[in-house]
mmCIF file of C-alpha atoms and ligand atoms in Angstrom:
data_model
loop_
_atom_site.group_PDB
_atom_site.id
_atom_site.type_symbol
_atom_site.label_atom_id
_atom_site.label_comp_id
_atom_site.label_asym_id
_atom_site.label_seq_id
_atom_site.Cartn_x
_atom_site.Cartn_y
_atom_site.Cartn_z
ATOM 1 C CA UNK A 1 -12.308 8.507 -0.049
ATOM 2 C CA UNK A 2 -15.015 11.139 -0.085
ATOM 3 C CA UNK A 3 -18.090 9.116 -0.986
ATOM 4 C CA UNK A 4 -20.098 10.629 -3.799
ATOM 5 C CA UNK A 5 -23.469 12.084 -2.881
ATOM 6 C CA UNK A 6 -25.964 12.958 -5.597
ATOM 7 C CA UNK A 7 -27.702 16.324 -5.392
ATOM 8 C CA UNK A 8 -31.078 14.827 -6.211
ATOM 9 C CA UNK A 9 -32.723 11.547 -7.155
ATOM 10 C CA UNK A 10 -35.082 11.300 -10.092
ATOM 11 C CA UNK A 11 -37.316 8.253 -10.180
ATOM 12 C CA UNK A 12 -39.074 6.998 -13.286
ATOM 13 C CA UNK A 13 -42.605 6.006 -12.313
ATOM 14 C CA UNK A 14 -42.892 2.250 -12.071
ATOM 15 C CA UNK A 15 -39.586 1.914 -10.171
ATOM 16 C CA UNK A 16 -41.061 2.595 -6.724
ATOM 17 C CA UNK A 17 -41.607 -1.112 -5.978
ATOM 18 C CA UNK A 18 -37.939 -1.943 -6.469
ATOM 19 C CA UNK A 19 -35.579 -2.835 -3.579
ATOM 20 C CA UNK A 20 -33.169 -0.261 -5.028
ATOM 21 C CA UNK A 21 -35.814 2.431 -4.548
ATOM 22 C CA UNK A 22 -36.233 1.387 -0.905
ATOM 23 C CA UNK A 23 -32.456 1.452 -0.410
ATOM 24 C CA UNK A 24 -32.168 4.957 -1.893
ATOM 25 C CA UNK A 25 -34.998 6.233 0.304
ATOM 26 C CA UNK A 26 -33.306 4.764 3.375
ATOM 27 C CA UNK A 27 -29.763 5.938 2.612
ATOM 28 C CA UNK A 28 -30.560 9.375 1.169
ATOM 29 C CA UNK A 29 -33.389 10.617 3.405
ATOM 30 C CA UNK A 30 -32.221 14.221 3.132
ATOM 31 C CA UNK A 31 -32.506 14.421 -0.663
ATOM 32 C CA UNK A 32 -35.446 15.524 -2.768
ATOM 33 C CA UNK A 33 -36.922 12.662 -4.842
ATOM 34 C CA UNK A 34 -38.591 13.756 -8.080
ATOM 35 C CA UNK A 35 -40.885 11.486 -10.067
ATOM 36 C CA UNK A 36 -41.031 11.546 -13.858
ATOM 37 C CA UNK A 37 -42.730 9.500 -16.551
ATOM 38 C CA UNK A 38 -39.654 9.133 -18.713
ATOM 39 C CA UNK A 39 -36.027 9.622 -17.612
ATOM 40 C CA UNK A 40 -34.867 10.255 -21.177
ATOM 41 C CA UNK A 41 -37.123 13.326 -21.399
ATOM 42 C CA UNK A 42 -36.190 14.468 -17.879
ATOM 43 C CA UNK A 43 -32.449 14.670 -18.587
ATOM 44 C CA UNK A 44 -32.663 17.797 -20.755
ATOM 45 C CA UNK A 45 -31.145 20.201 -18.203
ATOM 46 C CA UNK A 46 -27.662 18.679 -18.271
ATOM 47 C CA UNK A 47 -27.187 19.283 -21.993
ATOM 48 C CA UNK A 48 -27.521 23.058 -21.441
ATOM 49 C CA UNK A 49 -24.714 23.083 -18.839
ATOM 50 C CA UNK A 50 -21.164 24.262 -19.619
ATOM 51 C CA UNK A 51 -19.879 20.745 -18.872
ATOM 52 C CA UNK A 52 -22.874 18.509 -19.677
ATOM 53 C CA UNK A 53 -21.016 15.272 -18.940
ATOM 54 C CA UNK A 54 -19.766 16.495 -15.564
ATOM 55 C CA UNK A 55 -23.206 17.932 -14.667
ATOM 56 C CA UNK A 56 -24.904 14.642 -15.494
ATOM 57 C CA UNK A 57 -22.930 12.928 -12.732
ATOM 58 C CA UNK A 58 -24.639 14.998 -10.026
ATOM 59 C CA UNK A 59 -28.195 13.672 -10.421
ATOM 60 C CA UNK A 60 -29.027 10.042 -9.841
ATOM 61 C CA UNK A 61 -31.769 8.517 -11.961
ATOM 62 C CA UNK A 62 -33.605 5.329 -11.097
ATOM 63 C CA UNK A 63 -35.343 3.656 -14.008
ATOM 64 C CA UNK A 64 -36.158 0.254 -15.479
ATOM 65 C CA UNK A 65 -33.639 -1.102 -17.951
ATOM 66 C CA UNK A 66 -35.522 -1.951 -21.090
ATOM 67 C CA UNK A 67 -32.844 -3.884 -22.994
ATOM 68 C CA UNK A 68 -30.756 -6.950 -22.197
ATOM 69 C CA UNK A 69 -28.650 -6.922 -19.033
ATOM 70 C CA UNK A 70 -26.158 -9.663 -19.938
ATOM 71 C CA UNK A 71 -23.928 -9.081 -22.962
ATOM 72 C CA UNK A 72 -20.618 -10.239 -24.345
ATOM 73 C CA UNK A 73 -17.914 -7.625 -23.761
ATOM 74 C CA UNK A 74 -17.456 -5.911 -27.143
ATOM 75 C CA UNK A 75 -13.632 -6.016 -26.826
ATOM 76 C CA UNK A 76 -11.774 -4.271 -29.610
ATOM 77 C CA UNK A 77 -11.540 -5.329 -33.252
ATOM 78 C CA UNK A 78 -8.469 -7.382 -34.094
ATOM 79 C CA UNK A 79 -7.268 -7.585 -30.461
ATOM 80 C CA UNK A 80 -7.059 -10.765 -28.381
ATOM 81 C CA UNK A 81 -10.367 -11.078 -26.520
ATOM 82 C CA UNK A 82 -10.638 -12.602 -23.026
ATOM 83 C CA UNK A 83 -14.220 -13.913 -23.426
ATOM 84 C CA UNK A 84 -15.666 -11.620 -20.812
ATOM 85 C CA UNK A 85 -19.368 -10.982 -20.283
ATOM 86 C CA UNK A 86 -20.858 -7.838 -18.816
ATOM 87 C CA UNK A 87 -23.949 -7.032 -16.822
ATOM 88 C CA UNK A 88 -24.881 -3.373 -16.867
ATOM 89 C CA UNK A 89 -26.825 -2.568 -13.705
ATOM 90 C CA UNK A 90 -26.072 1.158 -13.954
ATOM 91 C CA UNK A 91 -24.893 3.626 -16.550
ATOM 92 C CA UNK A 92 -22.227 6.316 -16.085
ATOM 93 C CA UNK A 93 -20.062 6.788 -13.023
ATOM 94 C CA UNK A 94 -19.897 9.308 -10.181
ATOM 95 C CA UNK A 95 -16.094 9.470 -10.386
ATOM 96 C CA UNK A 96 -14.402 11.413 -13.161
ATOM 97 C CA UNK A 97 -11.195 10.049 -14.680
ATOM 98 C CA UNK A 98 -9.831 12.299 -17.393
ATOM 99 C CA UNK A 99 -9.228 9.339 -19.737
ATOM 100 C CA UNK A 100 -12.634 7.686 -19.134
ATOM 101 C CA UNK A 101 -14.016 6.300 -22.390
ATOM 102 C CA UNK A 102 -17.574 6.853 -21.155
ATOM 103 C CA UNK A 103 -17.103 10.541 -21.987
ATOM 104 C CA UNK A 104 -17.313 9.497 -25.627
ATOM 105 C CA UNK A 105 -19.361 6.309 -25.345
ATOM 106 C CA UNK A 106 -22.153 7.926 -23.308
ATOM 107 C CA UNK A 107 -21.840 11.442 -24.725
ATOM 108 C CA UNK A 108 -25.454 11.407 -25.947
ATOM 109 C CA UNK A 109 -26.849 9.476 -23.002
ATOM 110 C CA UNK A 110 -24.855 10.680 -20.034
ATOM 111 C CA UNK A 111 -27.450 10.538 -17.229
ATOM 112 C CA UNK A 112 -26.149 8.720 -14.151
ATOM 113 C CA UNK A 113 -28.674 5.885 -14.015
ATOM 114 C CA UNK A 114 -29.236 2.895 -11.798
ATOM 115 C CA UNK A 115 -31.613 0.233 -13.021
ATOM 116 C CA UNK A 116 -34.472 -0.759 -10.775
ATOM 117 C CA UNK A 117 -35.606 -4.075 -12.282
ATOM 118 C CA UNK A 118 -33.199 -6.326 -10.382
ATOM 119 C CA UNK A 119 -35.561 -9.292 -10.740
ATOM 120 C CA UNK A 120 -35.323 -9.096 -14.542
ATOM 121 C CA UNK A 121 -31.518 -8.985 -14.298
ATOM 122 C CA UNK A 122 -31.426 -12.157 -12.220
ATOM 123 C CA UNK A 123 -34.031 -13.952 -14.371
ATOM 124 C CA UNK A 124 -32.068 -13.176 -17.513
ATOM 125 C CA UNK A 125 -28.733 -14.289 -16.047
ATOM 126 C CA UNK A 126 -30.364 -17.412 -14.632
ATOM 127 C CA UNK A 127 -31.770 -18.472 -17.995
ATOM 128 C CA UNK A 128 -28.331 -18.153 -19.651
ATOM 129 C CA UNK A 129 -26.292 -19.726 -16.860
ATOM 130 C CA UNK A 130 -28.658 -22.691 -16.561
ATOM 131 C CA UNK A 131 -28.843 -23.237 -20.318
ATOM 132 C CA UNK A 132 -25.025 -23.418 -20.560
ATOM 133 C CA UNK A 133 -23.997 -25.178 -17.348
ATOM 134 C CA UNK A 134 -20.906 -26.616 -19.063
ATOM 135 C CA UNK A 135 -19.605 -23.163 -19.965
ATOM 136 C CA UNK A 136 -17.590 -21.015 -17.547
ATOM 137 C CA UNK A 137 -18.760 -17.387 -17.478
ATOM 138 C CA UNK A 138 -16.604 -14.527 -16.272
ATOM 139 C CA UNK A 139 -19.068 -11.683 -15.810
ATOM 140 C CA UNK A 140 -18.138 -8.106 -14.940
ATOM 141 C CA UNK A 141 -20.408 -5.317 -13.795
ATOM 142 C CA UNK A 142 -18.006 -2.441 -14.345
ATOM 143 C CA UNK A 143 -18.161 -1.814 -18.083
ATOM 144 C CA UNK A 144 -20.273 1.354 -18.210
ATOM 145 C CA UNK A 145 -20.206 2.196 -14.523
ATOM 146 C CA UNK A 146 -18.041 1.557 -11.487
ATOM 147 C CA UNK A 147 -19.248 -1.613 -9.745
ATOM 148 C CA UNK A 148 -19.091 -0.276 -6.179
ATOM 149 C CA UNK A 149 -18.991 3.537 -6.139
ATOM 150 C CA UNK A 150 -22.787 3.821 -5.845
ATOM 151 C CA UNK A 151 -23.149 0.840 -3.521
ATOM 152 C CA UNK A 152 -23.453 2.852 -0.266
ATOM 153 C CA UNK A 153 -26.770 4.223 -1.594
ATOM 154 C CA UNK A 154 -28.157 1.700 -4.048
ATOM 155 C CA UNK A 155 -27.193 -1.562 -2.344
ATOM 156 C CA UNK A 156 -27.320 -3.102 -5.819
ATOM 157 C CA UNK A 157 -24.486 -5.561 -5.247
ATOM 158 C CA UNK A 158 -26.081 -6.767 -2.015
ATOM 159 C CA UNK A 159 -29.235 -7.496 -4.005
ATOM 160 C CA UNK A 160 -27.585 -9.568 -6.733
ATOM 161 C CA UNK A 161 -24.547 -11.143 -5.057
ATOM 162 C CA UNK A 162 -26.369 -13.951 -3.180
ATOM 163 C CA UNK A 163 -27.767 -15.245 -6.493
ATOM 164 C CA UNK A 164 -24.381 -15.277 -8.295
ATOM 165 C CA UNK A 165 -22.629 -16.816 -5.275
ATOM 166 C CA UNK A 166 -24.799 -19.932 -5.761
ATOM 167 C CA UNK A 167 -23.961 -20.472 -9.452
ATOM 168 C CA UNK A 168 -21.391 -23.184 -10.204
ATOM 169 C CA UNK A 169 -20.318 -21.843 -13.621
ATOM 170 C CA UNK A 170 -19.649 -18.178 -12.947
ATOM 171 C CA UNK A 171 -17.193 -15.720 -11.487
ATOM 172 C CA UNK A 172 -18.770 -12.331 -10.946
ATOM 173 C CA UNK A 173 -16.233 -9.511 -11.047
ATOM 174 C CA UNK A 174 -16.947 -6.215 -9.307
ATOM 175 C CA UNK A 175 -14.464 -3.768 -10.829
ATOM 176 C CA UNK A 176 -13.869 -0.521 -8.995
ATOM 177 C CA UNK A 177 -11.675 2.461 -8.243
ATOM 178 C CA UNK A 178 -13.553 3.087 -5.001
ATOM 179 C CA UNK A 179 -13.190 1.646 -1.517
ATOM 180 C CA UNK A 180 -16.939 1.162 -0.972
ATOM 181 C CA UNK A 181 -16.765 -2.408 0.307
ATOM 182 C CA UNK A 182 -18.496 -2.147 3.681
ATOM 183 C CA UNK A 183 -21.747 -3.688 2.488
ATOM 184 C CA UNK A 184 -19.933 -6.757 1.075
ATOM 185 C CA UNK A 185 -18.196 -7.822 4.235
ATOM 186 C CA UNK A 186 -21.007 -9.778 5.881
ATOM 187 C CA UNK A 187 -22.062 -11.624 2.698
ATOM 188 C CA UNK A 188 -20.728 -15.044 1.739
ATOM 189 C CA UNK A 189 -19.325 -14.942 -1.816
ATOM 190 C CA UNK A 190 -18.808 -18.749 -1.810
ATOM 191 C CA UNK A 191 -15.745 -18.399 -3.984
ATOM 192 C CA UNK A 192 -17.767 -16.968 -6.879
ATOM 193 C CA UNK A 193 -17.070 -13.247 -6.546
ATOM 194 C CA UNK A 194 -13.912 -11.373 -7.504
ATOM 195 C CA UNK A 195 -13.460 -7.770 -6.421
ATOM 196 C CA UNK A 196 -11.167 -6.211 -9.010
ATOM 197 C CA UNK A 197 -9.338 -2.943 -8.529
ATOM 198 C CA UNK A 198 -8.071 -0.698 -11.292
ATOM 199 C CA UNK A 199 -4.665 0.347 -10.070
ATOM 200 C CA UNK A 200 -2.338 3.230 -10.747
ATOM 201 C CA UNK A 201 0.406 4.975 -8.782
ATOM 202 C CA UNK A 202 -0.779 7.807 -6.519
ATOM 203 C CA UNK A 203 0.770 10.344 -8.873
ATOM 204 C CA UNK A 204 -1.548 9.200 -11.704
ATOM 205 C CA UNK A 205 -4.532 9.034 -9.337
ATOM 206 C CA UNK A 206 -3.893 12.619 -8.214
ATOM 207 C CA UNK A 207 -3.512 13.886 -11.750
ATOM 208 C CA UNK A 208 -6.148 11.972 -13.690
ATOM 209 C CA UNK A 209 -8.438 9.802 -11.552
ATOM 210 C CA UNK A 210 -10.592 12.497 -9.971
ATOM 211 C CA UNK A 211 -12.812 11.647 -6.994
ATOM 212 C CA UNK A 212 -11.539 8.055 -6.813
ATOM 213 C CA UNK A 213 -10.060 6.289 -3.784
ATOM 214 C CA UNK A 214 -6.353 6.768 -3.115
ATOM 215 C CA UNK A 215 -3.957 3.889 -3.734
ATOM 216 C CA UNK A 216 -3.731 3.244 0.023
ATOM 217 C CA UNK A 217 -7.544 3.201 0.312
ATOM 218 C CA UNK A 218 -7.892 0.755 -2.596
ATOM 219 C CA UNK A 219 -5.303 -1.550 -1.062
ATOM 220 C CA UNK A 220 -6.889 -1.373 2.357
ATOM 221 C CA UNK A 221 -10.277 -2.229 0.851
ATOM 222 C CA UNK A 222 -8.684 -5.133 -1.068
ATOM 223 C CA UNK A 223 -7.181 -6.470 2.132
ATOM 224 C CA UNK A 224 -10.552 -6.265 3.894
ATOM 225 C CA UNK A 225 -12.537 -8.070 1.195
ATOM 226 C CA UNK A 226 -9.891 -10.762 0.876
ATOM 227 C CA UNK A 227 -10.158 -11.362 4.629
ATOM 228 C CA UNK A 228 -13.943 -11.620 4.163
ATOM 229 C CA UNK A 229 -13.527 -14.465 1.644
ATOM 230 C CA UNK A 230 -13.614 -12.668 -1.693
ATOM 231 C CA UNK A 231 -11.313 -13.406 -4.578
ATOM 232 C CA UNK A 232 -9.223 -10.478 -5.817
ATOM 233 C CA UNK A 233 -8.226 -9.161 -9.223
ATOM 234 C CA UNK A 234 -6.017 -6.216 -10.138
ATOM 235 C CA UNK A 235 -6.057 -4.285 -13.383
ATOM 236 C CA UNK A 236 -2.952 -2.209 -13.931
ATOM 237 C CA UNK A 237 -4.761 -0.349 -16.627
ATOM 238 C CA UNK A 238 -4.412 2.193 -18.078
ATOM 239 C CA UNK A 239 -0.674 2.234 -17.552
ATOM 240 C CA UNK A 240 0.697 5.694 -18.200
ATOM 241 C CA UNK A 241 4.197 6.360 -19.474
ATOM 242 C CA UNK A 242 6.011 9.391 -18.022
ATOM 243 C CA UNK A 243 9.544 10.144 -16.832
ATOM 244 C CA UNK A 244 10.001 7.953 -13.761
ATOM 245 C CA UNK A 245 7.029 5.643 -14.430
ATOM 246 C CA UNK A 246 9.160 2.585 -13.711
ATOM 247 C CA UNK A 247 9.924 3.558 -10.104
ATOM 248 C CA UNK A 248 6.279 4.445 -9.388
ATOM 249 C CA UNK A 249 4.811 1.295 -10.948
ATOM 250 C CA UNK A 250 7.415 -0.943 -9.337
ATOM 251 C CA UNK A 251 6.733 0.571 -5.903
ATOM 252 C CA UNK A 252 2.972 0.188 -6.430
ATOM 253 C CA UNK A 253 3.365 -3.489 -7.362
ATOM 254 C CA UNK A 254 5.551 -4.179 -4.354
ATOM 255 C CA UNK A 255 3.058 -2.481 -2.049
ATOM 256 C CA UNK A 256 0.173 -4.384 -3.619
ATOM 257 C CA UNK A 257 1.799 -7.794 -3.275
ATOM 258 C CA UNK A 258 2.886 -6.996 0.288
ATOM 259 C CA UNK A 259 -0.666 -6.024 1.301
ATOM 260 C CA UNK A 260 -2.669 -9.004 0.061
ATOM 261 C CA UNK A 261 -2.158 -12.760 -0.203
ATOM 262 C CA UNK A 262 -1.146 -13.011 -3.858
ATOM 263 C CA UNK A 263 -1.612 -16.802 -3.849
ATOM 264 C CA UNK A 264 -5.334 -16.169 -3.835
ATOM 265 C CA UNK A 265 -5.277 -13.600 -6.627
ATOM 266 C CA UNK A 266 -7.631 -14.612 -9.437
ATOM 267 C CA UNK A 267 -5.977 -12.528 -12.136
ATOM 268 C CA UNK A 268 -3.959 -9.486 -13.018
ATOM 269 C CA UNK A 269 -4.447 -7.609 -16.256
ATOM 270 C CA UNK A 270 -2.236 -5.069 -17.948
ATOM 271 C CA UNK A 271 -3.190 -2.439 -20.474
ATOM 272 C CA UNK A 272 -1.789 0.881 -21.618
ATOM 273 C CA UNK A 273 -3.613 4.166 -22.088
ATOM 274 C CA UNK A 274 -6.095 3.909 -24.949
ATOM 275 C CA UNK A 275 -8.196 6.683 -26.368
ATOM 276 C CA UNK A 276 -9.591 7.879 -29.651
ATOM 277 C CA UNK A 277 -9.298 11.186 -31.516
ATOM 278 C CA UNK A 278 -12.880 11.982 -30.390
ATOM 279 C CA UNK A 279 -12.150 11.199 -26.738
ATOM 280 C CA UNK A 280 -9.016 13.356 -26.903
ATOM 281 C CA UNK A 281 -11.105 16.301 -28.076
ATOM 282 C CA UNK A 282 -13.387 15.859 -25.068
ATOM 283 C CA UNK A 283 -10.396 15.484 -22.736
ATOM 284 C CA UNK A 284 -8.966 18.739 -24.089
ATOM 285 C CA UNK A 285 -12.217 20.524 -23.239
ATOM 286 C CA UNK A 286 -12.794 18.937 -19.831
ATOM 287 C CA UNK A 287 -9.217 18.392 -18.593
ATOM 288 C CA UNK A 288 -7.029 20.802 -20.579
ATOM 289 C CA UNK A 289 -4.134 20.513 -18.117
ATOM 290 C CA UNK A 290 -3.921 16.730 -18.217
ATOM 291 C CA UNK A 291 -0.471 15.477 -19.168
ATOM 292 C CA UNK A 292 -2.159 12.577 -20.944
ATOM 293 C CA UNK A 293 -2.819 14.937 -23.842
ATOM 294 C CA UNK A 294 0.852 15.483 -24.516
ATOM 295 C CA UNK A 295 2.229 11.922 -24.881
ATOM 296 C CA UNK A 296 2.914 10.445 -28.304
ATOM 297 C CA UNK A 297 0.436 7.833 -29.547
ATOM 298 C CA UNK A 298 -0.254 6.039 -32.799
ATOM 299 C CA UNK A 299 -3.574 5.150 -34.366
ATOM 300 C CA UNK A 300 -4.088 1.369 -34.291
ATOM 301 C CA UNK A 301 -6.249 -0.695 -36.685
ATOM 302 C CA UNK A 302 -9.128 -0.790 -34.158
ATOM 303 C CA UNK A 303 -9.368 3.030 -34.261
ATOM 304 C CA UNK A 304 -7.746 3.498 -30.842
ATOM 305 C CA UNK A 305 -4.666 5.555 -30.061
ATOM 306 C CA UNK A 306 -1.942 3.771 -28.110
ATOM 307 C CA UNK A 307 1.757 4.230 -27.386
ATOM 308 C CA UNK A 308 4.136 2.902 -30.027
ATOM 309 C CA UNK A 309 4.208 -0.884 -30.034
ATOM 310 C CA UNK A 310 7.899 -1.189 -28.961
ATOM 311 C CA UNK A 311 7.186 1.053 -25.951
ATOM 312 C CA UNK A 312 4.087 -0.971 -25.032
ATOM 313 C CA UNK A 313 6.030 -4.212 -25.223
ATOM 314 C CA UNK A 314 8.798 -2.761 -23.068
ATOM 315 C CA UNK A 315 6.290 -1.564 -20.452
ATOM 316 C CA UNK A 316 4.447 -4.900 -20.357
ATOM 317 C CA UNK A 317 7.666 -6.932 -20.152
ATOM 318 C CA UNK A 318 8.878 -4.811 -17.292
ATOM 319 C CA UNK A 319 5.588 -5.163 -15.390
ATOM 320 C CA UNK A 320 5.416 -8.918 -16.037
ATOM 321 C CA UNK A 321 8.958 -9.403 -14.738
ATOM 322 C CA UNK A 322 8.140 -7.517 -11.515
ATOM 323 C CA UNK A 323 4.878 -9.440 -11.088
ATOM 324 C CA UNK A 324 6.629 -12.790 -11.667
ATOM 325 C CA UNK A 325 9.187 -11.900 -9.026
ATOM 326 C CA UNK A 326 6.524 -10.913 -6.480
ATOM 327 C CA UNK A 327 3.987 -13.652 -7.266
ATOM 328 C CA UNK A 328 5.391 -16.328 -9.591
ATOM 329 C CA UNK A 329 2.109 -18.166 -10.266
ATOM 330 C CA UNK A 330 -0.253 -15.209 -10.710
ATOM 331 C CA UNK A 331 -2.325 -15.314 -13.922
ATOM 332 C CA UNK A 332 -1.503 -12.275 -16.040
ATOM 333 C CA UNK A 333 -3.194 -11.222 -19.261
ATOM 334 C CA UNK A 334 -3.179 -8.209 -21.552
ATOM 335 C CA UNK A 335 -6.301 -6.180 -22.175
ATOM 336 C CA UNK A 336 -7.074 -5.147 -25.757
ATOM 337 C CA UNK A 337 -3.722 -6.038 -27.250
ATOM 338 C CA UNK A 338 -2.772 -7.706 -30.512
ATOM 339 C CA UNK A 339 -1.491 -11.273 -30.899
ATOM 340 C CA UNK A 340 1.852 -9.846 -31.931
ATOM 341 C CA UNK A 341 2.217 -7.960 -28.640
ATOM 342 C CA UNK A 342 1.139 -11.050 -26.672
ATOM 343 C CA UNK A 343 3.789 -13.107 -28.427
ATOM 344 C CA UNK A 344 6.482 -10.507 -27.752
ATOM 345 C CA UNK A 345 5.557 -10.261 -24.078
ATOM 346 C CA UNK A 346 4.686 -13.860 -23.131
ATOM 347 C CA UNK A 347 6.155 -15.893 -25.996
ATOM 348 C CA UNK A 348 2.656 -17.087 -26.994
ATOM 349 C CA UNK A 349 -0.836 -15.806 -27.742
ATOM 350 C CA UNK A 350 -4.019 -17.675 -26.761
ATOM 351 C CA UNK A 351 -5.314 -19.781 -29.653
ATOM 352 C CA UNK A 352 -8.852 -18.517 -29.143
ATOM 353 C CA UNK A 353 -10.824 -16.344 -26.768
ATOM 354 C CA UNK A 354 -12.268 -19.386 -24.964
ATOM 355 C CA UNK A 355 -8.764 -20.581 -24.131
ATOM 356 C CA UNK A 356 -7.940 -17.303 -22.408
ATOM 357 C CA UNK A 357 -11.338 -17.125 -20.695
ATOM 358 C CA UNK A 358 -10.987 -20.684 -19.393
ATOM 359 C CA UNK A 359 -7.512 -19.944 -18.015
ATOM 360 C CA UNK A 360 -9.252 -17.565 -15.619
ATOM 361 C CA UNK A 361 -11.624 -20.240 -14.286
ATOM 362 C CA UNK A 362 -11.076 -21.057 -10.621
ATOM 363 C CA UNK A 363 -9.229 -24.284 -9.860
ATOM 364 C CA UNK A 364 -12.037 -25.439 -7.593
HETATM 365 S S1 LIG E 1 -13.789 4.988 -12.404
HETATM 366 FE FE1 LIG E 1 -13.935 4.008 -14.416
HETATM 367 S S2 LIG E 1 -16.022 4.425 -15.133
HETATM 368 FE FE2 LIG E 1 -15.580 5.843 -13.433
HETATM 369 S S3 LIG E 1 -14.823 7.724 -14.394
HETATM 370 FE FE3 LIG E 1 -13.031 6.456 -13.883
HETATM 371 S S4 LIG E 1 -12.638 5.250 -15.768
HETATM 372 FE FE4 LIG E 1 -14.726 6.069 -15.920
#
């Protein structure tokens, strides 16, 4: 994978004392560092560009996060929720998938930002985790960024991982489409860290997951972190339907299960392509040749476009049957799907979000 390199770093004054600042200085010595009083005011240039969202990915901002770090994943209205929490230590992503929902979600705030106040992040998480020791928290860091793509420069995960590894009631998930795992390999996750890969066949990666790691690179990275003691997760999401999808997805699953020890897999999730009418407009402007624009979708009650329900059920059933054959005891769940679809695929739907969240808790 060609590791992303920003063209410049813009530092909000007050962030210079942060370990992330020191890491950026050390890993990007060749780049100009500019200092500004307010990153929001400094991001004006991108909006004048022909592709403001794409241009925003080229500059890396370092600033304090002023809101809360730890939040409940918003999920999607009316869909079965998996009781996931998110920590946002960065905003936007250096990679550029054509279907990425951030194109709509961050349209008005697209600067590629890393947050410098790591101490506040840990203090906030610590207060919540200690207050609710009897509750199991599954926390992801890849909701509005990729968890690892910026790691070679920021070292953010190295800063926070030792704290989370010590917590008895948490699994921290680092979700990624990169293979930037080098800095994790000498840390001890103590069974508390899952590295989760979003997976698609190479054909989909080539067409729609721009600047991400290849399938072989993702699998190689998964193998390396598993050998270093990390738990693994895989997210076959978004699944794309096209002529011949079955052969490609089946081959990808077989390769995945042959590469890693599936008995130590923490979870596998499945989800189909989801977008909105607004996101489709942006995709048409930014990726007019994407085949994702041509497939048939229906508008669901949560405002998202998905394939017809019978097609989704057929795709999920097929994937579940292949997964069961390759790894009979692997925990599989659906992301942002209705109870009806759950029942059609698994013969049951979780009674509440806590039930599904607790199913993902480690056995020990
Ligand atoms: S890797 Fe994830 S966050 Fe990054 S562009 Fe792709 S979908 Fe968006």
